[in-house]
Tab-separated table of C-alpha atoms in Angstrom:
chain	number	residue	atom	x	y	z
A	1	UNK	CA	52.552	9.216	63.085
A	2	UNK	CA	49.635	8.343	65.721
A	3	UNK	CA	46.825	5.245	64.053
A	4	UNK	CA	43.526	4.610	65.461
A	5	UNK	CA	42.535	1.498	64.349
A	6	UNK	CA	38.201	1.730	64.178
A	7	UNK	CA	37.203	-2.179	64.228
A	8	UNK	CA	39.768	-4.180	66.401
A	9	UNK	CA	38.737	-7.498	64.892
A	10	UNK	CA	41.442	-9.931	63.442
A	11	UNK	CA	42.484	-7.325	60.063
A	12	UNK	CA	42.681	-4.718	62.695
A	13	UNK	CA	44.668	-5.903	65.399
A	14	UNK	CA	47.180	-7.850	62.726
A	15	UNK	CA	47.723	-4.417	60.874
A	16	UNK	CA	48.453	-3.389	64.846
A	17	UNK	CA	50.858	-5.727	65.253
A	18	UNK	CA	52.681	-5.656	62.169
A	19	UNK	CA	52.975	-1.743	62.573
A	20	UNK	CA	54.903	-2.331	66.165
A	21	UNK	CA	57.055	-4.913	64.954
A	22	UNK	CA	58.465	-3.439	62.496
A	23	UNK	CA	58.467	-0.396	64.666
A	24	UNK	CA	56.288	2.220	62.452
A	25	UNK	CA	54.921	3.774	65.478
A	26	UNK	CA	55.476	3.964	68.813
A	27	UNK	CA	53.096	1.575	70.928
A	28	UNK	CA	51.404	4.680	72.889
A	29	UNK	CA	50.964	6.204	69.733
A	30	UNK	CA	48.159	3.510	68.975
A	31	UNK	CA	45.080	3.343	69.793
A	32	UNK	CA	42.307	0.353	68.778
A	33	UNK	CA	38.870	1.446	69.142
A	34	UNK	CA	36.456	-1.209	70.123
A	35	UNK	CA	32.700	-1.419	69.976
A	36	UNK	CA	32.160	-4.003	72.595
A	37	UNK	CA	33.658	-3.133	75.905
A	38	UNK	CA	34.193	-6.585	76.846
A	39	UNK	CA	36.749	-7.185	74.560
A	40	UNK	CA	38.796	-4.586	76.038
A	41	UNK	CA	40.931	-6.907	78.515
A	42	UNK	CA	41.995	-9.649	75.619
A	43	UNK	CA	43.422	-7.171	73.764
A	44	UNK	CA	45.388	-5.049	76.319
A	45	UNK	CA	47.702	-7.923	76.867
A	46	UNK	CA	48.566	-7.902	73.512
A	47	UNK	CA	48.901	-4.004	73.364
A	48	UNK	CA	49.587	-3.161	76.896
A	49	UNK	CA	51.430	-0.210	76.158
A	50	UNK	CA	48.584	1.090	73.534
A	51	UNK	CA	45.265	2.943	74.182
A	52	UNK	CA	42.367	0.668	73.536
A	53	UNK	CA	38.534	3.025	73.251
A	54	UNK	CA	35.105	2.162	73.189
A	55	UNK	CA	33.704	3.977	70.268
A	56	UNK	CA	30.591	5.053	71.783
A	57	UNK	CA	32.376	7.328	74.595
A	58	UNK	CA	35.522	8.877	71.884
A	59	UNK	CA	34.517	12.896	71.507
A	60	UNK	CA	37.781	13.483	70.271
A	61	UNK	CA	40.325	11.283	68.069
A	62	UNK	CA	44.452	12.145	68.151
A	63	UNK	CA	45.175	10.439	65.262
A	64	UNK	CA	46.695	11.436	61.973
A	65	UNK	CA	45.436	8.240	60.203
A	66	UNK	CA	42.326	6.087	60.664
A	67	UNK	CA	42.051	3.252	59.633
A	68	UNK	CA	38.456	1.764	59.148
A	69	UNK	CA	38.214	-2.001	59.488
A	70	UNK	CA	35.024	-2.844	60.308
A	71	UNK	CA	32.553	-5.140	58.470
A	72	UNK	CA	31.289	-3.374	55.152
A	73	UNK	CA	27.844	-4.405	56.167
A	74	UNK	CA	28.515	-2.068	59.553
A	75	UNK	CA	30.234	0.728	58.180
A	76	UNK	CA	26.836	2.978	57.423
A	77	UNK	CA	25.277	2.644	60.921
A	78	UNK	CA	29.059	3.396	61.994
A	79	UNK	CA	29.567	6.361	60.035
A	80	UNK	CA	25.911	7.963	60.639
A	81	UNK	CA	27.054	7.825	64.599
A	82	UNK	CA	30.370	8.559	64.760
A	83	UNK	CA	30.877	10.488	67.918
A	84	UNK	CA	33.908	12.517	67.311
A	85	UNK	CA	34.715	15.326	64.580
A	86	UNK	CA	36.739	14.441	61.711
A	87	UNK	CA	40.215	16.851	61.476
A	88	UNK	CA	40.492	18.618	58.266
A	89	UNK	CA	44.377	16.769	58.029
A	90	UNK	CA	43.308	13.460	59.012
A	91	UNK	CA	43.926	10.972	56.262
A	92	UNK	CA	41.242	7.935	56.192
A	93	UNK	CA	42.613	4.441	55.170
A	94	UNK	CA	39.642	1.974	54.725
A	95	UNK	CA	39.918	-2.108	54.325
A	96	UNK	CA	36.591	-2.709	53.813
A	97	UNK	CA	35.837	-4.802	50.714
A	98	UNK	CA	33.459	-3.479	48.428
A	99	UNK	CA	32.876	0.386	49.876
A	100	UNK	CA	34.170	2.925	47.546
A	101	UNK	CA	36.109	5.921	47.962
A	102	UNK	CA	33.696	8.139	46.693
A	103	UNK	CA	30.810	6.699	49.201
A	104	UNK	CA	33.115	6.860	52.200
A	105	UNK	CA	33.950	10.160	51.086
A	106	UNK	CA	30.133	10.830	51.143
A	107	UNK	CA	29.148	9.004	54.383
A	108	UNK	CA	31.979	10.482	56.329
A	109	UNK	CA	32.279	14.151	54.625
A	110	UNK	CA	35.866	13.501	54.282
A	111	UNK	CA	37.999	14.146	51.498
A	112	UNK	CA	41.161	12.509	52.774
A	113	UNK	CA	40.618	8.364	51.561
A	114	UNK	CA	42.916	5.894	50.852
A	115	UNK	CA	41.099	1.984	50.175
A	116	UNK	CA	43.066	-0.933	50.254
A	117	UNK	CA	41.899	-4.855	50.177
A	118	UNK	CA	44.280	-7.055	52.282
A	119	UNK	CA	44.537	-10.923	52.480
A	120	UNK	CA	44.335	-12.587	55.848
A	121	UNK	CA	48.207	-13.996	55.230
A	122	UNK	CA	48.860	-10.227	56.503
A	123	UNK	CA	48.419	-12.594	59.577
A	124	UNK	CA	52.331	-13.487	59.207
A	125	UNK	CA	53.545	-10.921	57.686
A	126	UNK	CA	52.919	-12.747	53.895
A	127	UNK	CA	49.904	-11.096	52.920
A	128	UNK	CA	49.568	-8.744	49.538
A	129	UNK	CA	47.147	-5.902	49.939
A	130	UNK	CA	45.921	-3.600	46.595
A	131	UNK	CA	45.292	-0.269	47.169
A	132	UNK	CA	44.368	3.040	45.321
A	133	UNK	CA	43.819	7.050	46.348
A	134	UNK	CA	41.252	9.539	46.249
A	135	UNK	CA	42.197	12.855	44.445
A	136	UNK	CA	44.199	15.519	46.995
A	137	UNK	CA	45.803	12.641	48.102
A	138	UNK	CA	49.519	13.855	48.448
A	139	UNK	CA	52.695	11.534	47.186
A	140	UNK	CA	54.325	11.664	50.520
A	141	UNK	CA	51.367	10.615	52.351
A	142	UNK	CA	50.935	7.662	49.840
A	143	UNK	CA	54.788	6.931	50.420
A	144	UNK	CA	53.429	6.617	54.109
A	145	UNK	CA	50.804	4.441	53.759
A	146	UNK	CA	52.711	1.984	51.624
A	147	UNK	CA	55.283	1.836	54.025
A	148	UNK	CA	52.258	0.874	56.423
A	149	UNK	CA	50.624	-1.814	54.112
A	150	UNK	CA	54.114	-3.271	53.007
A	151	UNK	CA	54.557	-4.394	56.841
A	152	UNK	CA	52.076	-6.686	56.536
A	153	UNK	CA	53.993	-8.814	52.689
A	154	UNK	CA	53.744	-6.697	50.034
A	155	UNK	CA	51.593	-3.756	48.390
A	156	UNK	CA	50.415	-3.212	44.375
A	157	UNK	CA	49.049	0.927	43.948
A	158	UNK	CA	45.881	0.666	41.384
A	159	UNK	CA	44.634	3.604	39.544
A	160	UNK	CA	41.381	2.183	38.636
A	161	UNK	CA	39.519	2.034	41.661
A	162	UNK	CA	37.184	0.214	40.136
A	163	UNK	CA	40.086	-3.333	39.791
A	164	UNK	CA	40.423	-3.348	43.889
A	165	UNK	CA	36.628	-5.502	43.681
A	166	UNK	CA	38.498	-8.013	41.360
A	167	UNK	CA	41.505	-7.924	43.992
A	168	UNK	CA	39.065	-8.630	46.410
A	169	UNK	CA	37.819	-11.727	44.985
A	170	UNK	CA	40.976	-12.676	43.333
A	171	UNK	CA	43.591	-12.040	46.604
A	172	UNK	CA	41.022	-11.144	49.096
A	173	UNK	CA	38.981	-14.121	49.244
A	174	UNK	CA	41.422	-16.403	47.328
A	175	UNK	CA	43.141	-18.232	50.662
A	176	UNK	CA	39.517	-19.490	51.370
A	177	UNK	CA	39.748	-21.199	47.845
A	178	UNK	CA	42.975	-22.993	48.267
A	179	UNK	CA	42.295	-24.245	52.178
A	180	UNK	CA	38.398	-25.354	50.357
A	181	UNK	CA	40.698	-26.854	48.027
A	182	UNK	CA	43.153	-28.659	50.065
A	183	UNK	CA	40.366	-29.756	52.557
A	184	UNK	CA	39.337	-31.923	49.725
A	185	UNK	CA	43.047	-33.379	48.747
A	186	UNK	CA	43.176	-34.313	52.623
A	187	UNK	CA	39.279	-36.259	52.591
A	188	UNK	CA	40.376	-38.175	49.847
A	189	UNK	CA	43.398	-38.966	51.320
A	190	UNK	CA	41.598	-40.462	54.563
A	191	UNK	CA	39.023	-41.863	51.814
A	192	UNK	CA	41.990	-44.088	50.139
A	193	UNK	CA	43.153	-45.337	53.992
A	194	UNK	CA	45.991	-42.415	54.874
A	195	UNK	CA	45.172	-41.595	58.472
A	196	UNK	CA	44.298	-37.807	58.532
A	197	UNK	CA	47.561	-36.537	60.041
A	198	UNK	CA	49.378	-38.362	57.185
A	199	UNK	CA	46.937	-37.390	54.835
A	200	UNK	CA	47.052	-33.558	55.542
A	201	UNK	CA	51.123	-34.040	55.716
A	202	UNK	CA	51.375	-34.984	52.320
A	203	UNK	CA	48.793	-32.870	50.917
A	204	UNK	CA	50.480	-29.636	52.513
A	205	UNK	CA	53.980	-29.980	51.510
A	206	UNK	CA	52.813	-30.955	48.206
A	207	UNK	CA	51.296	-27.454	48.166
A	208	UNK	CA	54.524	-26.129	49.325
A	209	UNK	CA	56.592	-27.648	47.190
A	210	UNK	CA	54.435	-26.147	43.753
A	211	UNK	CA	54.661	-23.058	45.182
A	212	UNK	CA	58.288	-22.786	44.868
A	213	UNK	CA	58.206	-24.847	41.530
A	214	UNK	CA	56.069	-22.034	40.308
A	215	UNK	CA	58.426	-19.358	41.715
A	216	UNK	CA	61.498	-20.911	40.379
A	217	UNK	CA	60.888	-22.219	36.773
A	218	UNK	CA	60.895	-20.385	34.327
A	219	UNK	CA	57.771	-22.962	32.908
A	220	UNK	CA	54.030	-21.896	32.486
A	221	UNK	CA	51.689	-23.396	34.228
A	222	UNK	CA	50.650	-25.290	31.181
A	223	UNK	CA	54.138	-26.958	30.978
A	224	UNK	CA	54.375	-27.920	34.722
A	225	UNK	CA	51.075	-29.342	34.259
A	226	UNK	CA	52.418	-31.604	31.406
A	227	UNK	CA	55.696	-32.700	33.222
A	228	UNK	CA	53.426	-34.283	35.992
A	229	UNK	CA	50.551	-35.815	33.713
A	230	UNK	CA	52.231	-38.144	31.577
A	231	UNK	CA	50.310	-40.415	28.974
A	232	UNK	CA	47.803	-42.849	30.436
A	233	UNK	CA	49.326	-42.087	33.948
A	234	UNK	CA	47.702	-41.324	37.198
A	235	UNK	CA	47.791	-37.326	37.230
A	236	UNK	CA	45.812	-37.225	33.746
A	237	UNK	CA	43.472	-39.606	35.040
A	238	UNK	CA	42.452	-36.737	37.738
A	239	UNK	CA	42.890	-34.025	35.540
A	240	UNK	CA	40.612	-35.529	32.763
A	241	UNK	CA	37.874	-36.141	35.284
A	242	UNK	CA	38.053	-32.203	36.785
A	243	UNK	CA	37.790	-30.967	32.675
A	244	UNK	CA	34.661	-33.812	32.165
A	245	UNK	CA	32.869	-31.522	35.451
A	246	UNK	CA	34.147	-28.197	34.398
A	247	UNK	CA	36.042	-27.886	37.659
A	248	UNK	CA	38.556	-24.603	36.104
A	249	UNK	CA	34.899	-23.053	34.728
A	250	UNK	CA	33.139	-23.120	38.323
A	251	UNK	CA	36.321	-22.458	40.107
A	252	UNK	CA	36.155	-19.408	37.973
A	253	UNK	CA	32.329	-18.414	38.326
A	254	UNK	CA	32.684	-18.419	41.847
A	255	UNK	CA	35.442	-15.945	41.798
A	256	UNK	CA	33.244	-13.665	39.229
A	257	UNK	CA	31.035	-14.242	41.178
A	258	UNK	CA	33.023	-12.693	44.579
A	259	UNK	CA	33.621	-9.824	42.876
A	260	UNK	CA	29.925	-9.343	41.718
A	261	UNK	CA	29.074	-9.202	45.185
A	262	UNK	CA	31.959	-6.685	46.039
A	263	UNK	CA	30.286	-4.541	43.959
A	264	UNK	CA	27.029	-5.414	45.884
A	265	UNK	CA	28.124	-4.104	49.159
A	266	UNK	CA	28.845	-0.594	47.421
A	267	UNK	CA	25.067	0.042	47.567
């Protein structure tokens, strides 16, 4: 198979990687197109071996799948002026948040669209990425692109197109809630007189360590809740003053509210 990434910014170019590592396609069998020829040199010594393209000067793509990861906000001035024709067998697989098929479909007078909504843990290899077909779409081909997606953690097929701008807010934004999360643990940590390396310590492998509590017990959340706030103690002291601000209630807004604008960016 031969990829041309459109949009070599850091989804792009961590898609890239994770497709050579785990050996998917041969490195000259790449190519990252770039807007902004400057960029061109930083990324050849991580790809040396790969084609890298301003988009302005492509007239002709080899690729059997593109993959769009530009900025949503870009992708109409991008698709009015793309500069090359569009092959009747090339498959399209966007990451844009928010777009929908049928508007890409539109835009680029292509049938051929798969979307998917990555996390930026794809970073390392530990990201999850939902993803869902348009119609004419063949199972093989799907089989392909999950094998693609799966490089980068793991991969969850939707049928409802319309769930991947809930994904979005839910998985695709959600790493921005825990760090805005944990930045907080670690300022009241320094607050209370833990120096901030000591602070952050703590507060990170504390996050570890739930992580595999949750994976490992067989407990809901509720119950591993109760096992650390006992009676009168410390932990329900905290917990009574996040339900007296309705932390769990904005917490949740805000991620209804991510997926409102999703939806937003589809207009």
């Amino acid at each position: 198979m031969k990829i041309a990434v459109l949009g070599a910014g850091n989804m792009g170019l961590s898609f890239s990687k994770s497709f050579l590592k785990y050996e998917l396609i041969k490195p000259e069998h790449l190519q990252l197109i770039v807007r902004n020829p400057s960029n061109i040199s930083k990324i050849s010594e991580d790809f040396p071996k790969s084609r890298i393209s301003v988009f302005d000067e492509i007239k002709e793509l080899d690729a059997d799948l593109i993959i769009i990861a530009v900025k949503p906000q870009d992708f109409q001035r991008i698709a009015q002026n793309i500069p090359f024709p569009l092959k009747e067998n090339q498959m399209i697989l966007s990451i844009m948040a928010g777009i929908n098929i049928e508007k890409i479909q539109t835009s680029l007078n292509h049938p051929l669209v798969v979307r998917a909504m990555p996390n930026s843990p794809t970073l390392l290899g530990m990201g999850i990425t939902g993803y869902t077909a348009a119609d004419g779409i063949s199972f093989s081909q799907l089989i392909n692109i999950e094998r693609l997606l799966n490089s980068t953690g793991r991969s969850v097929y939707l049928e409802n197109e319309a769930l991947l701008d809930g994904v979005t807010a839910l998985s695709g934004s959600g790493p921005a809630y825990f760090y805005y999360i944990i930045d907080a643990m670690i300022k009241a940590g320094i607050e209370m007189g833990i120096e901030e390396n000591l602070s952050k310590l703590f507060v990170q492998q504390t996050m570890l360590g739930a992580y595999h509590l949750i994976n490992n017990s067989e407990k809901s959340l509720e119950e591993l809740i109760k096992d650390v706030a006992s009676k009168g103690g410390t932990t329900e002291a905290a917990l009574k003053t996040f339900e007296e601000n309705n932390f769990k209630e904005i917490l949740k807004q805000g991620i209804l509210n991510a997926e409102k604008r999703a939806k937003e960016l589809n207009r």
